[in-house]
Amino acid sequence: MALGKDYANQQCSMARALEVVGERWTLLVVRDAFYGVRRYNDFLVHLGIPRAVLATRLQTLTEAGVLEKRRYQESPPREEYVLTDSGKALWPVLGTLGMWGREHLPGTLPMRVFVHADCGTELGAYGTCPACSVPVPPEDVEMRPGDGLDRDTDNPVSRALLAPRRLLMPLEADRV
Amino acid sequence: MALGKDYANQQCSMARALEVVGERWTLLVVRDAFYGVRRYNDFLVHLGIPRAVLATRLQTLTEAGVLEKRRYQESPPREEYVLTDSGKALWPVLGTLGMWGREHLPGTLPMRVFVHADCGTELGAYGTCPACSVPVPPEDVEMRPGDGLDRDTDNPVSRALLAPRRLLMPLEADRV
C-alpha cells in the first residue's frame, strides 16, 4: 500500500525524524554504517536487499545529511558513504531499539555486544558505561560477537564483522 | 516496492525490533498511545491514515504484545488498545527519535515539551530529569504544548491534546 513518504499533518519531531529514517531498511543501512560498512557493494552483500532499494535509501540518507558521499577512487570513479555528525547522533536511536528488541522480543540472542573500549565494560542503558559513568560516543565503542551471532558464513562482510572491532572503523581497513 | 515484512537474514535485535515497529506509521500509533489515544476512531482522526493501514498496524502491535485489546463496552461490543509494559518500554525509542529530529532536522519546532511531573523540569537526554537525576517513567511525565504546536485545529483529538496532560492518561478521561 503506497503511503507516500511524508506524514501529512504530522509535524512533530518524531514524525519528522521518521520521514528521514522511518522507511523500511533505512535504519539497518545506518546500523551497517556504524559497523564500518561504507561501500555500495558491501551494504548490498550484508543486507541482501534489492539494488534499487539500497540506492534509494543511500540517496535519501545523503540528501538528509545523515550520510556523506566521499570519492575514494578516481578511475573509475567510486564513492563511499560515511556517517556525518548528524548520522552519528542516531546511535542512541539504534541503541534503544536494539535494547528493546533484546528485552521484549522472545528468543532474541545478542548478536553483538557493545563495550566501552577504554575499560572493556559492556555498555548499559542509553550507551553509558556503568563502570566509568560516562556516555560513550560511538567512536569509543568496541563491538564484540555475541552468543546469537552466526559464525558460519560465506558472506565476506559478515566474516569481517566476526572479529571485535571499533564502531565506525571502515571495513576496508581490514582488507588492506 | 514490496519488501515483505521481515528482514531475511537479519536476526540482530535492532532488526527484530524493526520487524515489529519499523513499518510506516507504526511508531506514530505507539506515540499516540503514549498521548492517551486508545480508540480506533481517535487514532484515525489524529493520524489521518487509511482505515486499512490503521487496522493492520493495531493488529500487528497487538500480536507482538505492544498493545493490549480491552473491551470497554458490551453492547455494541467496543474495544480499545492500551500499551502493555513491553509497549511502555518503547518510550526511550520515541524519545531518542524525537530528540534527534529536533536537533538535526532544520526548522523543527518542539510541538510538545515533556517535563517531570513531580518537579516541572524539562526532561533531558534519554528521559532523565536533570533536576532530580532520575530516569522518569512515562507515567510520571507531563506533556505540555510547545512552540511548534498548531493551536487552531478542528480535530477533536488534537484539541484534547492541547492542554497539559500526563502521558498514558486515557483521552476519554477528558470527555467524561
XYZ file of C-alpha atoms in Angstrom:
352
model
C 0.000 0.000 0.000
C 1.502 3.319 -1.046
C 1.525 5.731 1.859
C 3.720 8.411 0.380
C 6.944 9.359 2.015
C 5.868 12.133 4.322
C 3.445 12.054 7.200
C 0.916 14.714 6.236
C -0.210 16.767 9.235
C 2.421 15.158 11.428
C 4.919 17.918 12.134
C 6.169 16.565 15.426
C 9.881 15.911 15.700
C 9.342 12.143 15.955
C 7.305 12.196 12.735
C 9.906 14.401 11.034
C 12.640 12.004 12.132
C 10.635 9.081 10.777
C 10.332 10.811 7.410
C 14.118 10.518 7.169
C 14.847 7.204 8.856
C 11.429 5.525 9.052
C 11.379 3.752 5.726
C 11.959 0.036 5.559
C 15.647 -0.896 5.742
C 16.845 2.652 6.330
C 17.870 2.148 9.956
C 19.624 -1.096 9.035
C 21.667 0.823 6.456
C 22.576 3.274 9.231
C 23.396 0.379 11.574
C 25.761 -1.070 8.972
C 27.404 2.335 8.583
C 28.166 2.260 12.331
C 29.683 -1.205 11.835
C 32.094 0.287 9.297
C 30.321 -0.568 6.050
C 30.814 2.268 3.562
C 30.615 0.844 0.068
C 27.561 0.123 -2.014
C 28.529 -3.485 -2.677
C 29.266 -4.165 0.967
C 25.850 -2.833 2.035
C 24.318 -4.948 -0.721
C 26.080 -8.140 0.356
C 25.486 -7.650 4.069
C 21.849 -6.557 3.911
C 20.758 -8.704 0.995
C 18.282 -6.116 -0.262
C 17.338 -5.237 -3.845
C 19.767 -2.848 -5.543
C 17.097 -0.269 -6.273
C 16.008 -0.140 -2.625
C 19.577 0.287 -1.410
C 20.274 3.021 -3.976
C 17.147 4.928 -2.933
C 17.925 4.608 0.774
C 21.513 5.807 0.313
C 20.262 8.778 -1.695
C 17.630 9.718 0.900
C 20.147 9.459 3.730
C 22.682 11.532 1.798
C 20.127 14.235 0.976
C 19.060 14.344 4.612
C 22.661 14.832 5.723
C 22.882 11.516 7.595
C 25.461 10.089 5.201
C 28.093 11.922 3.196
C 29.305 10.686 -0.178
C 33.111 10.583 -0.500
C 35.146 9.797 -3.585
C 37.697 7.128 -2.730
C 38.884 6.223 -6.204
C 39.240 8.368 -9.315
C 39.460 5.920 -12.163
C 36.961 4.511 -12.450
C 35.215 6.971 -10.076
C 33.963 5.237 -6.919
C 32.269 6.700 -3.900
C 31.659 5.547 -0.383
C 29.068 6.599 2.202
C 30.234 7.841 5.567
C 28.153 8.856 8.593
C 28.079 12.609 9.236
C 27.867 14.055 12.755
C 24.104 14.128 12.323
C 24.220 10.456 11.336
C 26.407 9.548 14.310
C 23.810 11.189 16.528
C 21.439 8.345 15.572
C 23.443 5.926 17.717
C 21.100 6.258 20.725
C 18.096 5.524 18.485
C 19.685 2.261 17.343
C 20.809 1.517 20.877
C 17.353 1.912 22.404
C 15.769 -0.095 19.575
C 18.237 -2.951 19.998
C 17.813 -2.904 23.762
C 14.047 -3.068 23.401
C 14.286 -5.938 20.922
C 16.549 -7.899 23.231
C 14.432 -7.362 26.327
C 10.960 -7.610 24.885
C 11.011 -9.968 21.917
C 11.217 -13.619 22.905
C 14.108 -15.687 21.644
C 16.392 -12.808 20.743
C 20.022 -13.602 21.450
C 22.555 -10.774 21.392
C 24.399 -10.960 18.089
C 26.787 -8.269 19.120
C 27.914 -6.874 22.410
C 28.971 -3.248 22.723
C 31.625 -2.377 25.258
C 33.462 0.759 26.328
C 36.804 0.335 24.542
C 38.720 2.110 27.325
C 37.710 -0.287 30.100
C 36.019 -3.272 28.437
C 32.737 -2.870 30.320
C 29.522 -3.674 28.481
C 27.528 -0.532 27.822
C 24.390 -0.020 29.867
C 21.122 1.618 29.007
C 21.475 4.510 26.573
C 25.082 3.722 25.778
C 26.635 4.861 29.040
C 29.487 2.958 30.643
C 28.370 1.615 34.051
C 31.978 1.446 35.275
C 33.067 4.923 34.203
C 29.612 6.569 34.425
C 30.153 8.413 31.177
C 28.179 8.444 27.955
C 30.310 6.658 25.375
C 30.390 8.126 21.847
C 30.307 5.513 19.066
C 33.999 6.161 18.286
C 34.868 4.721 21.697
C 32.665 1.646 21.409
C 34.106 -1.775 20.707
C 31.763 -4.260 19.088
C 32.241 -7.919 20.009
C 30.473 -11.021 18.723
C 27.581 -12.178 20.936
C 26.026 -15.605 21.537
C 23.483 -15.148 18.770
C 25.979 -14.446 16.017
C 26.209 -16.987 13.230
C 29.922 -17.629 12.769
C 29.451 -19.943 9.843
C 29.015 -17.511 6.999
C 30.205 -17.255 3.419
C 29.368 -13.604 3.293
C 32.649 -11.619 3.270
C 31.167 -8.624 5.095
C 29.683 -10.801 7.842
C 33.061 -12.567 8.111
C 34.885 -9.269 8.511
C 32.444 -8.323 11.258
C 33.093 -11.526 13.263
C 36.179 -10.150 14.978
C 35.985 -7.491 17.697
C 36.267 -4.032 16.144
C 35.700 -0.371 16.843
C 32.494 1.147 15.605
C 32.945 3.441 12.602
C 36.272 1.854 11.664
C 35.970 1.377 7.913
C 35.611 -2.207 6.792
C 38.278 -1.548 4.179
C 40.847 -1.149 6.932
C 40.739 -4.938 7.338
C 41.320 -5.571 3.689
C 44.451 -3.552 3.120
C 8.064 -1.793 -3.713
C 7.093 -4.844 -1.715
C 9.859 -5.799 0.667
C 7.975 -8.277 2.784
C 7.541 -7.771 6.463
C 10.576 -9.491 7.847
C 14.227 -8.792 7.317
C 15.546 -12.079 5.984
C 18.981 -12.941 7.386
C 18.808 -10.035 9.805
C 18.464 -11.644 13.219
C 20.018 -8.812 15.203
C 17.894 -7.308 17.951
C 17.591 -3.994 16.101
C 16.312 -5.803 13.006
C 13.933 -7.887 15.123
C 12.649 -4.723 16.785
C 12.160 -3.122 13.378
C 10.094 -6.102 12.257
C 7.609 -5.124 14.954
C 7.758 -1.330 14.975
C 9.570 -0.499 11.738
C 6.629 -0.339 9.381
C 5.336 3.007 8.211
C 3.098 4.695 10.789
C 3.642 2.057 13.468
C 5.741 4.223 15.779
C 3.282 7.089 15.357
C 0.489 4.779 16.514
C 2.646 3.941 19.539
C 3.349 7.652 20.103
C -0.375 8.372 20.114
C -0.921 5.556 22.608
C 1.534 7.340 24.952
C -0.501 10.516 24.466
C -3.567 8.667 25.750
C -5.232 7.700 22.474
C -6.868 4.262 22.849
C -9.761 4.037 20.437
C -9.731 3.162 16.782
C -11.620 6.301 15.742
C -9.351 8.562 17.763
C -6.216 7.092 16.162
C -7.921 7.504 12.791
C -8.825 11.157 13.361
C -5.476 12.107 14.868
C -3.219 10.299 12.414
C -5.311 10.774 9.285
C -4.241 7.414 7.836
C -6.265 4.958 5.762
C -8.524 2.683 7.834
C -6.948 -0.485 6.455
C -3.437 0.662 7.411
C -4.504 1.566 10.932
C -6.319 -1.760 11.378
C -3.248 -3.708 10.219
C -0.896 -1.724 12.465
C -3.115 -2.187 15.519
C -3.292 -5.908 14.815
C 0.479 -6.259 14.386
C 1.141 -4.314 17.590
C -1.401 -6.401 19.489
C 0.054 -9.681 18.226
C 3.537 -8.507 19.172
C 2.381 -7.697 22.709
C 2.989 -3.951 22.401
C -0.706 -3.114 22.682
C -3.421 -4.996 24.518
C -7.031 -5.036 23.361
C -9.542 -4.259 26.118
C -13.312 -4.415 25.913
C -14.728 -1.131 27.218
C -18.340 -1.517 26.132
C -20.500 -4.613 25.811
C -23.389 -3.568 23.600
C -22.422 -2.973 20.951
C -19.025 -4.550 21.722
C -16.210 -2.000 21.532
C -12.537 -2.402 22.260
C -9.682 -0.074 22.980
C -5.927 -0.507 22.627
C -3.720 0.049 25.636
C 0.073 -0.050 25.887
C 1.434 -3.121 27.663
C 4.606 -2.997 29.761
C 6.508 -4.041 26.653
C 4.871 -1.166 24.767
C 5.706 1.324 27.520
C 9.326 0.219 27.230
C 9.361 1.830 23.769
C 9.320 5.288 25.353
C 13.121 5.716 25.078
C 12.978 4.812 21.374
C 10.433 7.563 20.727
C 12.361 9.930 22.972
C 15.675 9.460 21.180
C 13.971 9.722 17.770
C 12.230 12.969 18.722
C 15.419 14.391 20.195
C 17.330 13.556 17.024
C 14.623 15.139 14.850
C 14.675 18.308 16.918
C 18.429 18.638 16.966
C 19.306 17.514 13.476
C 16.468 18.394 11.129
C 16.311 22.084 10.282
C 13.164 24.034 11.049
C 11.752 21.598 13.581
C 9.979 23.378 16.431
C 9.067 21.410 19.528
C 5.357 20.614 19.323
C 5.335 19.146 22.779
C 7.543 19.526 25.798
C 7.956 16.669 28.255
C 8.551 17.516 31.893
C 8.983 15.564 35.105
C 5.532 15.932 36.683
C 6.948 15.921 40.227
C 9.178 18.966 39.770
C 8.231 20.571 36.444
C 11.732 20.274 34.956
C 12.005 19.539 31.251
C 13.379 16.055 30.657
C 16.933 15.769 29.424
C 18.535 13.276 27.123
C 17.093 9.780 27.443
C 14.165 10.917 29.538
C 16.025 11.598 32.769
C 15.161 14.557 34.966
C 18.201 16.894 35.166
C 16.991 18.326 38.484
C 16.284 15.039 40.254
C 18.858 12.927 38.327
C 16.402 10.065 37.965
C 15.055 8.292 34.908
C 11.403 9.273 34.622
C 8.931 6.541 33.616
C 6.238 7.673 31.156
C 3.599 7.581 33.912
C 5.418 10.455 35.624
C 5.830 12.585 32.511
C 3.676 15.641 31.908
C 3.255 16.664 28.286
C 2.887 20.395 27.596
C 2.252 22.227 24.330
C 5.422 23.535 22.660
C 6.074 26.483 20.327
C 5.514 24.407 17.209
C 2.053 23.176 18.142
C -0.804 24.341 15.927
C -3.488 25.507 18.352
C -6.006 26.252 15.645
C -7.422 22.822 14.975
C -10.862 21.376 14.300
C -9.651 17.892 15.077
C -11.184 16.834 18.430
C -8.238 14.622 19.385
C -5.695 17.362 18.646
C -7.872 19.761 20.666
C -7.929 17.406 23.634
C -4.127 17.173 23.417
C -3.644 20.976 23.557
C -3.832 21.133 27.344
C -1.022 19.868 29.571
C -1.643 16.224 30.485
C 0.029 13.142 31.888
C 1.290 10.599 29.420
C -0.826 7.425 29.280
C -3.855 9.171 30.789
C -6.702 7.980 28.561
C -8.135 10.618 26.278
C -11.592 9.522 27.386
C -10.886 10.862 30.857
C -11.307 14.382 29.409
C -14.648 13.557 27.880
C -16.474 12.237 30.903
